[in-house]
Short mmCIF file of C-alpha atoms in Angstrom, two decimals:
data_model
loop_
_atom_site.label_atom_id
_atom_site.label_comp_id
_atom_site.label_asym_id
_atom_site.label_seq_id
_atom_site.Cartn_x
_atom_site.Cartn_y
_atom_site.Cartn_z
CA MET R 1 75.48 58.08 11.16
CA THR R 2 78.83 56.23 10.72
CA ASP R 3 79.96 55.57 7.27
CA PRO R 4 80.32 51.85 6.97
CA GLY R 5 83.15 52.33 4.54
CA LEU R 6 84.41 49.53 2.25
CA PRO R 7 86.30 46.32 3.29
CA PRO R 8 89.84 45.89 2.35
CA PHE R 9 89.24 43.98 -0.85
CA MET R 10 92.20 42.20 -2.45
CA GLN R 11 93.05 43.22 -6.05
CA ASN R 12 94.81 40.25 -7.48
CA SER R 13 93.19 38.73 -10.46
CA GLY R 14 91.98 35.07 -10.56
CA GLY R 15 93.51 34.64 -14.03
CA ALA R 16 92.61 32.19 -16.81
CA PRO R 17 91.00 28.69 -16.37
CA PRO R 18 93.53 26.18 -15.03
CA PRO R 19 94.99 23.83 -17.72
CA MET R 20 93.52 20.39 -17.84
CA SER R 21 96.81 18.88 -19.26
CA GLU R 22 98.63 18.71 -15.86
CA GLY R 23 98.65 15.56 -14.02
CA SER R 24 97.81 12.15 -15.21
CA PHE R 25 95.50 11.45 -18.16
CA GLY R 26 92.87 9.86 -15.77
CA GLN R 27 92.89 12.93 -13.73
CA SER R 28 92.49 15.26 -16.57
CA MET R 29 89.53 13.14 -17.96
CA GLY R 30 87.96 13.01 -14.55
CA ALA R 31 88.28 16.95 -14.19
CA PHE R 32 86.96 17.30 -17.64
CA GLY R 33 83.87 15.15 -16.97
CA ALA R 34 83.06 16.85 -13.65
CA MET R 35 83.43 20.29 -15.23
CA LEU R 36 81.25 19.25 -18.14
CA LYS R 37 78.38 18.05 -15.84
CA LEU R 38 78.60 21.22 -13.70
CA GLN R 39 78.30 23.37 -16.79
CA GLN R 40 75.39 21.42 -17.99
CA ASP R 41 73.65 21.73 -14.59
CA ILE R 42 74.32 25.41 -14.70
CA SER R 43 72.99 25.86 -18.15
CA GLU R 44 69.85 23.85 -17.43
CA ARG R 45 69.02 25.54 -14.14
CA PHE R 46 69.89 29.28 -14.74
CA PRO R 47 66.98 30.04 -17.19
CA LYS R 48 64.63 29.07 -14.63
CA SER R 49 66.04 31.26 -11.91
CA LYS R 50 64.93 34.74 -12.96
CA VAL R 51 64.28 36.88 -10.01
CA PRO R 52 61.80 39.78 -9.88
CA TRP R 53 63.16 43.35 -9.17
CA ASN R 54 60.94 43.56 -5.88
CA GLU R 55 62.94 40.65 -4.40
CA THR R 56 66.30 41.91 -5.50
CA ARG R 57 65.42 45.24 -4.10
CA LYS R 58 65.02 43.74 -0.51
CA PHE R 59 68.45 42.19 -0.91
CA LEU R 60 70.13 45.51 -2.06
CA LYS R 61 68.39 47.49 0.71
CA SER R 62 69.58 45.19 3.51
CA ILE R 63 72.28 46.98 5.24
CA SER R 64 73.88 44.27 7.29
CA ILE R 65 75.06 40.67 6.67
CA GLU R 66 72.37 39.48 8.94
CA GLY R 67 69.79 41.43 7.00
CA ILE R 68 70.96 40.07 3.66
CA ARG R 69 71.06 36.52 5.00
CA SER R 70 67.40 36.90 6.17
CA THR R 71 66.17 37.65 2.54
CA SER R 72 64.37 35.03 0.53
CA LEU R 73 66.79 35.84 -2.45
CA TYR R 74 69.89 35.12 -0.35
CA ARG R 75 68.59 31.76 0.88
CA PHE R 76 67.49 30.94 -2.67
CA HIS R 77 70.94 31.85 -4.02
CA MET R 78 72.93 29.72 -1.36
CA ASP R 79 70.55 26.72 -2.00
CA PHE R 80 70.76 27.11 -5.78
CA PHE R 81 74.61 27.01 -5.81
CA ARG R 82 74.73 24.08 -3.53
CA GLU R 83 72.30 22.01 -5.51
CA ILE R 84 74.22 22.60 -8.76
CA GLY R 85 77.43 21.47 -7.04
CA LEU R 86 79.22 24.58 -6.26
CA GLY R 87 79.39 24.02 -2.46
CA ASN R 88 78.13 25.65 0.73
CA MET R 89 78.66 29.24 -0.25
CA GLN R 90 78.08 31.98 2.48
CA LEU R 91 78.41 35.77 2.65
CA ILE R 92 81.16 36.69 4.96
CA SER R 93 81.70 40.48 4.27
CA TYR R 94 79.62 43.27 3.06
CA ALA R 95 79.66 46.92 2.11
CA PRO R 96 77.17 48.79 -0.19
CA MET R 97 77.34 47.19 -3.56
CA HIS R 98 80.29 45.00 -2.62
CA TYR R 99 80.03 41.42 -1.36
CA ILE R 100 82.56 38.68 -0.43
CA PHE R 101 81.36 35.11 -0.49
CA ALA R 102 83.40 32.00 0.86
CA VAL R 103 83.21 28.49 0.00
CA PRO R 104 84.77 26.08 2.61
CA ASN R 105 85.73 22.80 1.35
CA ASN R 106 84.98 23.95 -2.20
CA PRO R 107 84.10 20.77 -4.38
CA VAL R 108 85.26 22.77 -7.55
CA CYS R 109 88.89 22.35 -6.17
CA ASN R 110 88.51 18.65 -6.25
CA PHE R 111 88.24 18.82 -10.10
CA TYR R 112 91.92 19.49 -10.20
CA PRO R 113 93.79 17.13 -7.89
CA ALA R 114 97.10 17.65 -9.58
CA LEU R 115 97.12 21.43 -9.53
CA ASN R 116 98.44 23.65 -6.68
CA ASN R 117 99.61 27.11 -6.08
CA GLN R 118 96.96 28.75 -8.18
CA LYS R 119 93.44 29.68 -8.30
CA VAL R 120 91.13 27.19 -10.11
CA CYS R 121 87.59 28.13 -9.30
CA VAL R 122 86.75 29.69 -12.65
CA ALA R 123 83.45 27.82 -12.66
CA THR R 124 82.27 29.52 -9.58
CA THR R 125 83.55 32.90 -10.59
CA ASP R 126 81.57 32.49 -13.76
CA ALA R 127 78.36 31.29 -12.08
CA LEU R 128 78.45 34.12 -9.74
CA HIS R 129 78.69 36.70 -12.57
CA ARG R 130 75.89 34.95 -14.49
CA PHE R 131 73.66 34.81 -11.43
CA PHE R 132 74.15 38.61 -10.64
CA ARG R 133 73.99 39.79 -14.30
CA GLU R 134 71.36 37.35 -15.89
CA GLU R 135 69.06 36.40 -12.99
CA LEU R 136 69.22 39.65 -11.00
CA GLU R 137 69.99 41.99 -13.97
CA LEU R 138 72.95 43.62 -11.93
CA GLU R 139 75.92 44.58 -13.94
CA CYS R 140 78.97 43.50 -11.89
CA SER R 141 82.54 42.18 -11.71
CA VAL R 142 83.52 38.94 -9.82
CA GLU R 143 86.91 37.86 -8.86
CA GLU R 144 88.23 34.97 -6.97
CA THR R 145 90.58 36.44 -4.40
CA GLU R 146 91.53 33.31 -2.32
CA CYS R 147 91.62 29.51 -3.31
CA ILE R 148 92.25 26.42 -1.37
CA LYS R 149 94.40 25.22 -4.20
CA ASN R 150 96.55 28.25 -3.68
CA GLY R 151 97.19 27.48 -0.11
CA ASP R 152 94.23 29.57 1.43
CA PRO R 153 91.84 28.07 4.01
CA VAL R 154 88.78 28.74 1.98
CA CYS R 155 87.83 29.92 -1.52
CA LYS R 156 86.73 33.64 -1.57
CA PHE R 157 84.96 35.55 -4.23
CA LYS R 158 84.58 39.33 -4.53
CA VAL R 159 81.45 40.74 -6.26
CA ASP R 160 81.34 44.52 -7.09
CA LEU R 161 78.08 45.86 -8.54
CA GLN R 162 78.06 48.61 -11.09
CA PRO R 163 76.38 51.54 -9.19
CA ILE R 164 73.88 52.82 -11.89
CA SER R 165 72.70 49.21 -12.47
CA ALA R 166 72.16 48.57 -8.79
CA TYR R 167 70.35 52.00 -8.26
CA GLN R 168 67.94 51.43 -11.04
CA ILE R 169 66.65 48.30 -9.39
CA MET R 170 67.01 49.30 -5.75
CA LEU R 171 65.22 52.65 -5.90
CA ASP R 172 61.46 52.53 -6.15
CA GLU R 173 59.01 55.41 -6.58
CA TYR R 174 58.95 56.32 -2.93
CA ASP R 175 62.80 56.37 -2.89
CA LYS R 176 62.82 58.65 -5.94
CA MET R 177 60.23 60.96 -4.20
CA ILE R 178 62.54 61.32 -1.20
CA LEU R 179 65.47 62.15 -3.52
CA SER R 180 63.30 64.81 -5.12
CA GLY R 181 62.50 66.46 -1.79
CA VAL R 182 58.92 65.00 -1.49
CA ARG R 183 57.68 62.99 1.37
CA PRO R 184 56.18 59.64 0.35
CA PRO R 185 52.91 58.42 1.90
CA VAL R 186 54.67 56.08 4.38
CA GLU R 187 54.85 55.83 8.16
CA ASN R 188 57.72 57.56 10.01
CA ASP R 189 59.56 54.28 10.74
CA GLU R 190 59.48 53.21 7.08
CA LEU R 191 60.57 56.70 6.07
CA MET R 192 63.64 56.64 8.33
CA GLU R 193 64.59 53.23 7.11
CA ARG R 194 64.58 54.43 3.59
CA VAL R 195 66.50 57.61 4.41
CA LYS R 196 68.98 55.49 6.19
CA ALA R 197 69.45 53.10 3.19
CA LEU R 198 69.78 56.06 0.82
CA THR R 199 72.49 57.63 3.10
CA ILE R 200 74.48 54.51 3.31
CA TYR R 201 74.35 54.30 -0.53
CA LYS R 202 75.60 57.88 -0.54
CA LEU R 203 72.58 59.17 -2.39
CA LEU R 204 71.67 61.36 0.58
CA GLU R 205 74.15 63.33 2.79
CA LYS R 206 72.99 64.89 6.01
CA GLY R 207 69.37 64.67 4.87
CA LYS R 208 70.01 66.34 1.59
CA LEU R 209 70.71 65.14 -1.93
CA SER R 210 74.39 64.31 -2.38
CA GLU R 211 76.52 64.90 -5.45
CA ILE R 212 76.05 61.31 -6.47
CA GLY R 213 72.32 61.51 -5.71
CA SER R 214 71.98 64.56 -7.91
CA ALA R 215 73.96 62.93 -10.72
CA TYR R 216 71.83 59.75 -10.58
CA MET R 217 68.49 61.78 -10.52
CA GLN R 218 69.63 63.61 -13.71
CA PHE R 219 70.48 60.13 -15.21
CA ALA R 220 67.24 58.51 -13.93
CA SER R 221 65.12 61.19 -15.61
CA ASN R 222 66.18 59.68 -18.98
CA MET R 223 65.63 56.08 -17.89
CA LYS R 224 62.16 54.88 -18.90
CA VAL R 225 61.84 51.42 -17.63
CA GLU R 226 58.63 49.48 -17.00
CA GLU R 227 59.17 47.01 -14.05
CA LYS R 228 57.58 43.60 -14.66
CA VAL R 229 55.92 41.70 -11.70
CA PHE R 230 56.21 37.92 -11.49
CA ASP R 231 56.64 35.21 -9.05
CA PRO R 232 60.09 34.47 -7.77
CA PRO R 233 61.62 31.00 -8.64
CA TRP R 234 61.36 29.86 -4.97
CA LYS R 235 57.62 30.51 -4.62
CA LEU R 236 56.61 26.83 -5.66
CA LYS R 237 59.17 25.35 -3.10
CA GLU R 238 57.85 27.52 -0.38
CA GLU R 239 54.25 26.63 -1.20
CA LEU R 240 55.01 22.88 -1.27
CA SER R 241 56.76 23.24 2.14
CA SER R 242 53.73 25.14 3.53
CA ILE R 243 51.39 22.19 2.34
CA ALA R 244 53.55 19.53 3.91
CA GLU R 245 53.47 21.42 7.26
CA THR R 246 49.73 21.79 7.25
CA HIS R 247 48.76 18.10 6.53
CA SER R 248 48.91 15.31 9.13
CA THR R 249 49.29 12.52 6.58
CA PHE R 250 51.54 11.95 3.66
CA GLY R 251 48.56 11.01 1.38
CA GLY R 252 46.72 14.37 1.93
CA ALA R 253 49.87 16.38 1.44
CA PHE R 254 50.91 14.37 -1.73
CA GLY R 255 47.61 15.03 -3.43
CA GLU R 256 47.66 18.68 -2.83
CA MET R 257 51.37 18.97 -3.68
CA ALA R 258 50.89 17.15 -7.01
CA LYS R 259 48.01 19.39 -7.96
CA LYS R 260 50.09 22.48 -7.10
CA VAL R 261 53.00 21.20 -9.33
CA GLN R 262 50.63 20.43 -12.23
CA THR R 263 49.04 23.87 -11.98
CA ASN R 264 52.49 25.53 -11.97
CA GLN R 265 53.62 23.47 -14.88
CA SER R 266 50.58 24.16 -17.03
CA ALA R 267 50.99 27.96 -16.50
CA ALA R 268 54.77 27.85 -17.03
CA PRO R 269 55.05 31.47 -17.85
CA THR R 270 58.43 32.81 -19.00
CA SER R 271 59.95 35.30 -16.61
CA PRO R 272 59.34 38.61 -18.45
CA GLU R 273 62.01 41.17 -19.03
CA PRO R 274 61.34 44.84 -18.17
CA VAL R 275 60.19 46.83 -21.14
CA VAL R 276 62.68 49.48 -22.02
CA SER R 277 62.82 52.05 -24.85
CA GLU R 278 65.63 52.29 -27.27
CA GLU R 279 66.89 55.38 -25.61
CA THR R 280 67.04 53.56 -22.24
CA LYS R 281 68.90 50.60 -23.89
CA ARG R 282 71.51 53.11 -25.29
CA LEU R 283 71.97 54.68 -21.86
CA GLN R 284 72.31 51.25 -20.23
CA GLU R 285 75.07 50.25 -22.68
CA GLU R 286 76.83 53.56 -22.03
CA ALA R 287 76.50 52.96 -18.30
CA LYS R 288 78.33 49.53 -18.59
CA LYS R 289 81.34 51.39 -20.18
CA THR R 290 81.51 54.27 -17.88
CA ASP R 291 83.31 54.43 -14.50
CA SER R 292 81.72 57.59 -13.03
CA PHE R 293 78.41 59.46 -13.05
CA ALA R 294 80.19 62.60 -14.29
CA GLU R 295 81.58 60.82 -17.38
CA LEU R 296 78.21 59.29 -18.18
CA LEU R 297 76.45 62.71 -17.88
CA ALA R 298 79.03 64.19 -20.04
CA LYS R 299 78.31 61.69 -22.76
CA MET R 300 74.65 62.18 -22.37
CA LYS R 301 74.94 65.92 -22.80
CA LYS R 302 77.18 65.47 -25.81
CA ASN R 303 74.58 63.35 -27.55
CA GLU R 304 71.70 65.62 -26.83
#
């Protein structure tokens, strides 16, 4: 199998938020008002967009741009960002745990008509970081690598996932069985797909546990996490669309749709957090501060 490798990501930093003081007073106030509304929309929408691990898992296990774009999570992500005013974002480059998103005609750039020769899309950078970290529970770094206001044709954003965080969500019990050398109770086609994904993510090498895979399995043995199952935030929208398609009259569809919305609002469950032990929380915090598995394992052994 050919190693997909990593794309040639740029390394320059997006820097601090652009100053509002440049340009006319009217332009500065207009930018401030637009940014305030955008931040308000983000604050109102984000708590309602928690995604269950089983949906994030499908996104992480997709091993091509086409596969990622076909997931419900990706479609929700793109619609969500467009609806809150962050433009028509799209995935344009992919490698395992590394994603580049582009926003042509980025509306955020219009907040700063007087600014040029700098990157200004701090709001989009922050929103991407919040989406991956808070809604998907994936530790990551996000950087704007190109910006229309800096003379580039589109705005581009690089998202790099923290490996331990990604593995924790991506790997289910069947994957862990494979890494442990035990065949899970699945058909051959599914088994091969799982092995392929584990190989691309460098947990397996030539059908055997890799050094990274071995290190993670040692780490995972100390991670006691109870995964919670709940409906994804796009379920209601999909159900309403299905109702509309199956009714020939507006009246019939409206009645059933209203009933569905009322039922959903009356239930209104809060998306549950996975239950974790104090030891797991400590390990997760250590993982955020650690650049390699070897360093993390050394810390774990030292604290034993």
